[in-house]
């Protein structure tokens, strides 16, 4: 018999979005039983690695405006952002910065003591608030400390959630495995917030934590919720070679140059007014074009790259404002950025797509909200501006925490618990995966899957490559990799790995199908066979619904345009 436990509100994910949601729900009601569930320890959530900063208009008296933040976000999105959502982000963010300040966030400061801001790509004003280059770590620590004030938040750390239980209309609970002892649980609850982060580990060259696999996005998909705009994957221009670890845009915000083999600041040809601080899609494409035209460097691993030169910024500024970058460069590439240029190339960094939600973070299933990178309320459209993700996590963490708690307070009628659905999930996990058989190595299959995405759906794409990529991952899926050779109950990472791989396949299929169908170039989705944006046919979001018997069901969803009619995007 499966063990069952009860809560009022479940928050799956203990990153910035999940913790911010937990605080807000607990503020609404201090007796409601809230569980924050995470497959890793709270402070191992991927959010701790956010580096450069968080965007908002903090100093209107000095010339920045909320309107300018909204317009930059919409233009950066290549006009696919829902404009009402972008407006909400930018209107609510200044408050969040001061809220964090009051909770103890150690923001970097100007000489006069006021909160410091730096420049980032695609903005008309230096509006990125930062904490050296460790903004995620400090924001996470501040939120986690604040969570400790609430006795009604419990943490189920190192629990792996496998599925959402519902009756077709309403959320009822989830199933999960306690990783320390292997026990499978059913967790009943009245509401759920999915804050499971991005899925960038479906690419092999990636800035993400190893845990950033799409299991949360996939459990929503399997539960019948649509995935939105998954074809839009952000490639950050500056992943350091050979690891792909991020060199924050804050480095260029502090003045770093991108150089080609001719020692030329090549961005002048691609975005003369913004140079290195053009939006990421444009800078990544510029790097790949320079490489294609023979002006790249060759890294010792044989990979083509560009140089990122920080030398002129000076050792003391680098140590003060870019200390983490300095350490990463020294430890992972053996380069001191004050003395030598870094070698970088575009790297998978962010998923604009995610679980389809509305402006309140509500999904199509009653009682389920989603926030942070797992969600797609379409703040970012087809290309996110840097520093707008931590902002989104904070704003929609707060909104969904409040909404879910108020929903529970209104009273959620109890329903008959569907033991059969829990039993089906137990069978899927244990008979289908844990006790599965086969002689194909799942680790090798995972490598092949992620390499395929890298090769076929990178910065520049084309129909042939995408179709080949889809065909290849479907063939890989049919191989006999679904088995777990380690039979341990305690911390069975082999089991986790294979469950994650299972999710990666379904979500990778949606990424590729969405990219095949979108026969235009918009934001981060650049097709060499369709090089122009095509508003007449493609100014819409993509929705994908799971269809176990066949291909995903693909639909279109309208874009909300409130103020800014799409125009050609120039920088
Ligand atoms: C290196 C790097 C630097 C970045 N820097 C910036 C920056 O400076 N500014 C900015 O705005 N953005 C930045 N970003 C993006 C930003 O960090 C992320 O988009 C954001 O932190 C995501 O937060 P989240 O709360 O949505 O999810 P995450 O922090 O990714 O947390 C996901 C949570 O879900 C849990 N989870 C997942 N699956 C399961 C499961 N099956 N069962 C249980 N738990 C599960 C995980 O354990 C984790 O707790 C950066 C990204 C990277 C990769």
PDB file of C-alpha atoms in Angstrom, residues 359-554:
ATOM      1  CA  UNK A 359      -1.104  36.414 -16.466  1.00  0.00           C
ATOM      2  CA  UNK A 360      -1.818  35.148 -12.918  1.00  0.00           C
ATOM      3  CA  UNK A 361       0.325  32.046 -13.374  1.00  0.00           C
ATOM      4  CA  UNK A 362      -2.809  29.852 -13.427  1.00  0.00           C
ATOM      5  CA  UNK A 363      -2.741  26.760 -15.637  1.00  0.00           C
ATOM      6  CA  UNK A 364      -5.563  24.973 -17.423  1.00  0.00           C
ATOM      7  CA  UNK A 365      -6.075  22.665 -14.414  1.00  0.00           C
ATOM      8  CA  UNK A 366      -7.993  24.068 -11.453  1.00  0.00           C
ATOM      9  CA  UNK A 367      -5.777  24.298  -8.376  1.00  0.00           C
ATOM     10  CA  UNK A 368      -2.485  24.355 -10.307  1.00  0.00           C
ATOM     11  CA  UNK A 369      -0.296  27.440 -10.775  1.00  0.00           C
ATOM     12  CA  UNK A 370       3.182  27.709 -12.206  1.00  0.00           C
ATOM     13  CA  UNK A 371       5.969  30.250 -11.670  1.00  0.00           C
ATOM     14  CA  UNK A 372       9.560  30.886 -12.681  1.00  0.00           C
ATOM     15  CA  UNK A 373      11.380  29.305 -15.567  1.00  0.00           C
ATOM     16  CA  UNK A 374       9.135  26.214 -15.681  1.00  0.00           C
ATOM     17  CA  UNK A 375       6.226  28.466 -16.575  1.00  0.00           C
ATOM     18  CA  UNK A 376       5.402  30.307 -19.748  1.00  0.00           C
ATOM     19  CA  UNK A 377       3.101  33.239 -19.111  1.00  0.00           C
ATOM     20  CA  UNK A 378       5.024  34.753 -22.012  1.00  0.00           C
ATOM     21  CA  UNK A 379       6.894  37.562 -20.318  1.00  0.00           C
ATOM     22  CA  UNK A 380       9.845  36.945 -22.623  1.00  0.00           C
ATOM     23  CA  UNK A 381       8.259  35.965 -25.935  1.00  0.00           C
ATOM     24  CA  UNK A 382      10.899  34.585 -28.264  1.00  0.00           C
ATOM     25  CA  UNK A 383      13.934  36.089 -26.527  1.00  0.00           C
ATOM     26  CA  UNK A 384      14.427  36.967 -22.859  1.00  0.00           C
ATOM     27  CA  UNK A 385      16.480  39.982 -21.880  1.00  0.00           C
ATOM     28  CA  UNK A 386      19.129  39.184 -19.285  1.00  0.00           C
ATOM     29  CA  UNK A 387      18.165  39.818 -15.644  1.00  0.00           C
ATOM     30  CA  UNK A 388      14.433  39.561 -16.442  1.00  0.00           C
ATOM     31  CA  UNK A 389      14.261  35.944 -15.259  1.00  0.00           C
ATOM     32  CA  UNK A 390      15.083  36.440 -11.598  1.00  0.00           C
ATOM     33  CA  UNK A 391      12.582  39.323 -11.825  1.00  0.00           C
ATOM     34  CA  UNK A 392       9.940  37.012 -13.248  1.00  0.00           C
ATOM     35  CA  UNK A 393      10.616  34.417 -10.524  1.00  0.00           C
ATOM     36  CA  UNK A 394      10.089  37.021  -7.806  1.00  0.00           C
ATOM     37  CA  UNK A 395       6.952  38.601  -9.299  1.00  0.00           C
ATOM     38  CA  UNK A 396       5.164  35.367 -10.216  1.00  0.00           C
ATOM     39  CA  UNK A 397       6.401  33.578  -7.110  1.00  0.00           C
ATOM     40  CA  UNK A 398       4.544  36.227  -5.159  1.00  0.00           C
ATOM     41  CA  UNK A 399       1.458  36.237  -7.407  1.00  0.00           C
ATOM     42  CA  UNK A 400       1.031  32.453  -7.478  1.00  0.00           C
ATOM     43  CA  UNK A 401       1.743  32.043  -3.741  1.00  0.00           C
ATOM     44  CA  UNK A 402      -0.994  34.558  -2.947  1.00  0.00           C
ATOM     45  CA  UNK A 403      -3.469  33.176  -5.495  1.00  0.00           C
ATOM     46  CA  UNK A 404      -3.020  29.559  -4.407  1.00  0.00           C
ATOM     47  CA  UNK A 405      -3.356  30.416  -0.707  1.00  0.00           C
ATOM     48  CA  UNK A 406      -6.508  32.473  -1.308  1.00  0.00           C
ATOM     49  CA  UNK A 407      -7.975  29.658  -3.406  1.00  0.00           C
ATOM     50  CA  UNK A 408      -7.401  27.223  -0.542  1.00  0.00           C
ATOM     51  CA  UNK A 409      -8.886  29.658   1.996  1.00  0.00           C
ATOM     52  CA  UNK A 410     -12.102  29.824  -0.019  1.00  0.00           C
ATOM     53  CA  UNK A 411     -12.505  26.078   0.549  1.00  0.00           C
ATOM     54  CA  UNK A 412     -11.741  23.251  -1.829  1.00  0.00           C
ATOM     55  CA  UNK A 413     -14.334  20.431  -1.693  1.00  0.00           C
ATOM     56  CA  UNK A 414     -12.829  17.032  -0.794  1.00  0.00           C
ATOM     57  CA  UNK A 415     -13.062  14.395  -3.517  1.00  0.00           C
ATOM     58  CA  UNK A 416     -12.667  10.637  -3.531  1.00  0.00           C
ATOM     59  CA  UNK A 417      -8.911   9.915  -3.658  1.00  0.00           C
ATOM     60  CA  UNK A 418      -8.102   8.065  -6.907  1.00  0.00           C
ATOM     61  CA  UNK A 419      -6.022   5.116  -5.629  1.00  0.00           C
ATOM     62  CA  UNK A 420      -6.035   3.651  -9.136  1.00  0.00           C
ATOM     63  CA  UNK A 421      -4.139   6.668 -10.576  1.00  0.00           C
ATOM     64  CA  UNK A 422      -1.497   6.374  -7.867  1.00  0.00           C
ATOM     65  CA  UNK A 423      -1.213   2.646  -8.572  1.00  0.00           C
ATOM     66  CA  UNK A 424      -0.824   3.369 -12.301  1.00  0.00           C
ATOM     67  CA  UNK A 425       1.986   5.818 -11.617  1.00  0.00           C
ATOM     68  CA  UNK A 426       3.714   3.356  -9.283  1.00  0.00           C
ATOM     69  CA  UNK A 427       3.545   0.797 -12.088  1.00  0.00           C
ATOM     70  CA  UNK A 428       4.903   3.296 -14.649  1.00  0.00           C
ATOM     71  CA  UNK A 429       7.841   4.162 -12.427  1.00  0.00           C
ATOM     72  CA  UNK A 430       8.718   0.781 -10.925  1.00  0.00           C
ATOM     73  CA  UNK A 431       7.666  -1.742 -13.613  1.00  0.00           C
ATOM     74  CA  UNK A 432       8.394   0.571 -16.537  1.00  0.00           C
ATOM     75  CA  UNK A 433      11.682   2.086 -15.344  1.00  0.00           C
ATOM     76  CA  UNK A 434      13.136   0.669 -12.100  1.00  0.00           C
ATOM     77  CA  UNK A 435      12.571  -2.981 -13.043  1.00  0.00           C
ATOM     78  CA  UNK A 436      12.902  -2.358 -16.764  1.00  0.00           C
ATOM     79  CA  UNK A 437      15.331  -4.429 -18.794  1.00  0.00           C
ATOM     80  CA  UNK A 438      17.624  -3.764 -21.716  1.00  0.00           C
ATOM     81  CA  UNK A 439      21.257  -3.697 -22.648  1.00  0.00           C
ATOM     82  CA  UNK A 440      21.611  -0.126 -23.898  1.00  0.00           C
ATOM     83  CA  UNK A 441      23.467   2.239 -21.578  1.00  0.00           C
ATOM     84  CA  UNK A 442      21.099   5.089 -20.550  1.00  0.00           C
ATOM     85  CA  UNK A 443      24.048   7.420 -19.850  1.00  0.00           C
ATOM     86  CA  UNK A 444      25.231   7.042 -23.429  1.00  0.00           C
ATOM     87  CA  UNK A 445      21.710   7.605 -24.715  1.00  0.00           C
ATOM     88  CA  UNK A 446      21.434  10.772 -22.633  1.00  0.00           C
ATOM     89  CA  UNK A 447      24.698  12.004 -24.127  1.00  0.00           C
ATOM     90  CA  UNK A 448      23.455  11.251 -27.645  1.00  0.00           C
ATOM     91  CA  UNK A 449      20.121  12.949 -27.012  1.00  0.00           C
ATOM     92  CA  UNK A 450      21.748  16.129 -25.699  1.00  0.00           C
ATOM     93  CA  UNK A 451      24.366  16.147 -28.459  1.00  0.00           C
ATOM     94  CA  UNK A 452      21.567  15.853 -31.031  1.00  0.00           C
ATOM     95  CA  UNK A 453      19.859  18.959 -29.681  1.00  0.00           C
ATOM     96  CA  UNK A 454      23.197  20.771 -29.725  1.00  0.00           C
ATOM     97  CA  UNK A 455      23.935  19.745 -33.317  1.00  0.00           C
ATOM     98  CA  UNK A 456      20.475  20.140 -34.831  1.00  0.00           C
ATOM     99  CA  UNK A 457      18.703  22.890 -32.896  1.00  0.00           C
ATOM    100  CA  UNK A 458      21.429  25.342 -31.886  1.00  0.00           C
ATOM    101  CA  UNK A 459      21.731  29.102 -32.604  1.00  0.00           C
ATOM    102  CA  UNK A 460      21.037  28.698 -36.335  1.00  0.00           C
ATOM    103  CA  UNK A 461      18.578  26.016 -37.397  1.00  0.00           C
ATOM    104  CA  UNK A 462      17.168  24.689 -40.663  1.00  0.00           C
ATOM    105  CA  UNK A 463      14.327  22.373 -41.617  1.00  0.00           C
ATOM    106  CA  UNK A 464      16.530  19.451 -42.670  1.00  0.00           C
ATOM    107  CA  UNK A 465      18.575  19.429 -39.486  1.00  0.00           C
ATOM    108  CA  UNK A 466      15.521  19.758 -37.277  1.00  0.00           C
ATOM    109  CA  UNK A 467      13.723  16.896 -39.031  1.00  0.00           C
ATOM    110  CA  UNK A 468      16.831  14.717 -38.812  1.00  0.00           C
ATOM    111  CA  UNK A 469      17.194  15.603 -35.126  1.00  0.00           C
ATOM    112  CA  UNK A 470      13.583  14.634 -34.434  1.00  0.00           C
ATOM    113  CA  UNK A 471      13.969  11.357 -36.337  1.00  0.00           C
ATOM    114  CA  UNK A 472      17.155  10.567 -34.428  1.00  0.00           C
ATOM    115  CA  UNK A 473      15.729  11.188 -30.968  1.00  0.00           C
ATOM    116  CA  UNK A 474      12.657   9.089 -31.829  1.00  0.00           C
ATOM    117  CA  UNK A 475      14.989   6.247 -32.830  1.00  0.00           C
ATOM    118  CA  UNK A 476      17.007   6.682 -29.648  1.00  0.00           C
ATOM    119  CA  UNK A 477      13.807   6.548 -27.582  1.00  0.00           C
ATOM    120  CA  UNK A 478      13.013   3.097 -28.986  1.00  0.00           C
ATOM    121  CA  UNK A 479      16.350   1.658 -27.802  1.00  0.00           C
ATOM    122  CA  UNK A 480      16.345  -0.476 -24.649  1.00  0.00           C
ATOM    123  CA  UNK A 481      17.760   2.143 -22.257  1.00  0.00           C
ATOM    124  CA  UNK A 482      14.859   2.146 -19.788  1.00  0.00           C
ATOM    125  CA  UNK A 483      16.393   0.091 -16.993  1.00  0.00           C
ATOM    126  CA  UNK A 484      18.100   0.756 -13.658  1.00  0.00           C
ATOM    127  CA  UNK A 485      21.083  -1.445 -12.857  1.00  0.00           C
ATOM    128  CA  UNK A 486      21.612  -0.200  -9.319  1.00  0.00           C
ATOM    129  CA  UNK A 487      18.999  -1.811  -7.071  1.00  0.00           C
ATOM    130  CA  UNK A 488      19.799   0.346  -3.993  1.00  0.00           C
ATOM    131  CA  UNK A 489      16.891   2.023  -2.255  1.00  0.00           C
ATOM    132  CA  UNK A 490      18.992   4.829  -0.773  1.00  0.00           C
ATOM    133  CA  UNK A 491      20.023   7.730  -3.013  1.00  0.00           C
ATOM    134  CA  UNK A 492      19.712   5.738  -6.199  1.00  0.00           C
ATOM    135  CA  UNK A 493      21.096   8.320  -8.637  1.00  0.00           C
ATOM    136  CA  UNK A 494      20.962   5.736 -11.429  1.00  0.00           C
ATOM    137  CA  UNK A 495      17.169   5.582 -10.992  1.00  0.00           C
ATOM    138  CA  UNK A 496      16.878   9.400 -10.931  1.00  0.00           C
ATOM    139  CA  UNK A 497      19.011   9.640 -14.042  1.00  0.00           C
ATOM    140  CA  UNK A 498      16.789   7.280 -16.033  1.00  0.00           C
ATOM    141  CA  UNK A 499      13.581   8.982 -14.860  1.00  0.00           C
ATOM    142  CA  UNK A 500      15.046  12.334 -15.929  1.00  0.00           C
ATOM    143  CA  UNK A 501      16.040  10.915 -19.303  1.00  0.00           C
ATOM    144  CA  UNK A 502      12.492   9.664 -19.852  1.00  0.00           C
ATOM    145  CA  UNK A 503      11.227  13.259 -19.365  1.00  0.00           C
ATOM    146  CA  UNK A 504      13.981  14.705 -21.538  1.00  0.00           C
ATOM    147  CA  UNK A 505      12.816  12.679 -24.525  1.00  0.00           C
ATOM    148  CA  UNK A 506       9.226  13.952 -24.419  1.00  0.00           C
ATOM    149  CA  UNK A 507      10.228  17.573 -23.950  1.00  0.00           C
ATOM    150  CA  UNK A 508      13.001  17.444 -26.576  1.00  0.00           C
ATOM    151  CA  UNK A 509      10.391  16.175 -29.041  1.00  0.00           C
ATOM    152  CA  UNK A 510       8.227  19.245 -28.366  1.00  0.00           C
ATOM    153  CA  UNK A 511      11.218  21.596 -28.786  1.00  0.00           C
ATOM    154  CA  UNK A 512      12.050  20.076 -32.169  1.00  0.00           C
ATOM    155  CA  UNK A 513       8.467  19.864 -33.421  1.00  0.00           C
ATOM    156  CA  UNK A 514       7.807  23.480 -32.452  1.00  0.00           C
ATOM    157  CA  UNK A 515      10.999  24.526 -34.257  1.00  0.00           C
ATOM    158  CA  UNK A 516      10.082  22.539 -37.370  1.00  0.00           C
ATOM    159  CA  UNK A 517       6.607  24.082 -37.505  1.00  0.00           C
ATOM    160  CA  UNK A 518       7.779  27.658 -37.005  1.00  0.00           C
ATOM    161  CA  UNK A 519       8.902  28.494 -40.519  1.00  0.00           C
ATOM    162  CA  UNK A 520      10.234  31.960 -39.723  1.00  0.00           C
ATOM    163  CA  UNK A 521      13.078  33.567 -37.764  1.00  0.00           C
ATOM    164  CA  UNK A 522      12.032  35.324 -34.575  1.00  0.00           C
ATOM    165  CA  UNK A 523      14.131  36.080 -31.503  1.00  0.00           C
ATOM    166  CA  UNK A 524      16.191  33.071 -30.475  1.00  0.00           C
ATOM    167  CA  UNK A 525      14.681  30.883 -33.207  1.00  0.00           C
ATOM    168  CA  UNK A 526      16.810  31.654 -36.288  1.00  0.00           C
ATOM    169  CA  UNK A 527      16.163  29.512 -39.374  1.00  0.00           C
ATOM    170  CA  UNK A 528      18.552  29.792 -42.271  1.00  0.00           C
ATOM    171  CA  UNK A 529      15.820  28.491 -44.603  1.00  0.00           C
ATOM    172  CA  UNK A 530      13.311  31.110 -43.373  1.00  0.00           C
ATOM    173  CA  UNK A 531      15.540  34.062 -42.403  1.00  0.00           C
ATOM    174  CA  UNK A 532      12.782  36.675 -41.914  1.00  0.00           C
ATOM    175  CA  UNK A 533      10.184  37.219 -39.252  1.00  0.00           C
ATOM    176  CA  UNK A 534       6.730  36.442 -40.628  1.00  0.00           C
ATOM    177  CA  UNK A 535       4.068  38.246 -38.600  1.00  0.00           C
ATOM    178  CA  UNK A 536       1.344  37.385 -41.084  1.00  0.00           C
ATOM    179  CA  UNK A 537       1.680  33.669 -40.369  1.00  0.00           C
ATOM    180  CA  UNK A 538       3.575  33.289 -37.104  1.00  0.00           C
ATOM    181  CA  UNK A 539       2.712  36.092 -34.691  1.00  0.00           C
ATOM    182  CA  UNK A 540       1.268  33.486 -32.331  1.00  0.00           C
ATOM    183  CA  UNK A 541       2.349  31.251 -29.486  1.00  0.00           C
ATOM    184  CA  UNK A 542       2.764  27.511 -29.970  1.00  0.00           C
ATOM    185  CA  UNK A 543       0.919  25.106 -27.665  1.00  0.00           C
ATOM    186  CA  UNK A 544       1.756  21.391 -27.464  1.00  0.00           C
ATOM    187  CA  UNK A 545      -0.514  18.843 -25.777  1.00  0.00           C
ATOM    188  CA  UNK A 546       0.654  15.344 -24.871  1.00  0.00           C
ATOM    189  CA  UNK A 547      -0.830  12.597 -26.962  1.00  0.00           C
ATOM    190  CA  UNK A 548       0.472   9.235 -25.693  1.00  0.00           C
ATOM    191  CA  UNK A 549      -0.740   7.369 -28.760  1.00  0.00           C
ATOM    192  CA  UNK A 550       0.755   9.651 -31.392  1.00  0.00           C
ATOM    193  CA  UNK A 551       2.555  12.947 -32.020  1.00  0.00           C
ATOM    194  CA  UNK A 552       1.889  15.857 -29.654  1.00  0.00           C
ATOM    195  CA  UNK A 553      -1.147  17.893 -30.607  1.00  0.00           C
ATOM    196  CA  UNK A 554       0.116  21.318 -31.733  1.00  0.00           C
TER     197      UNK A 554
END
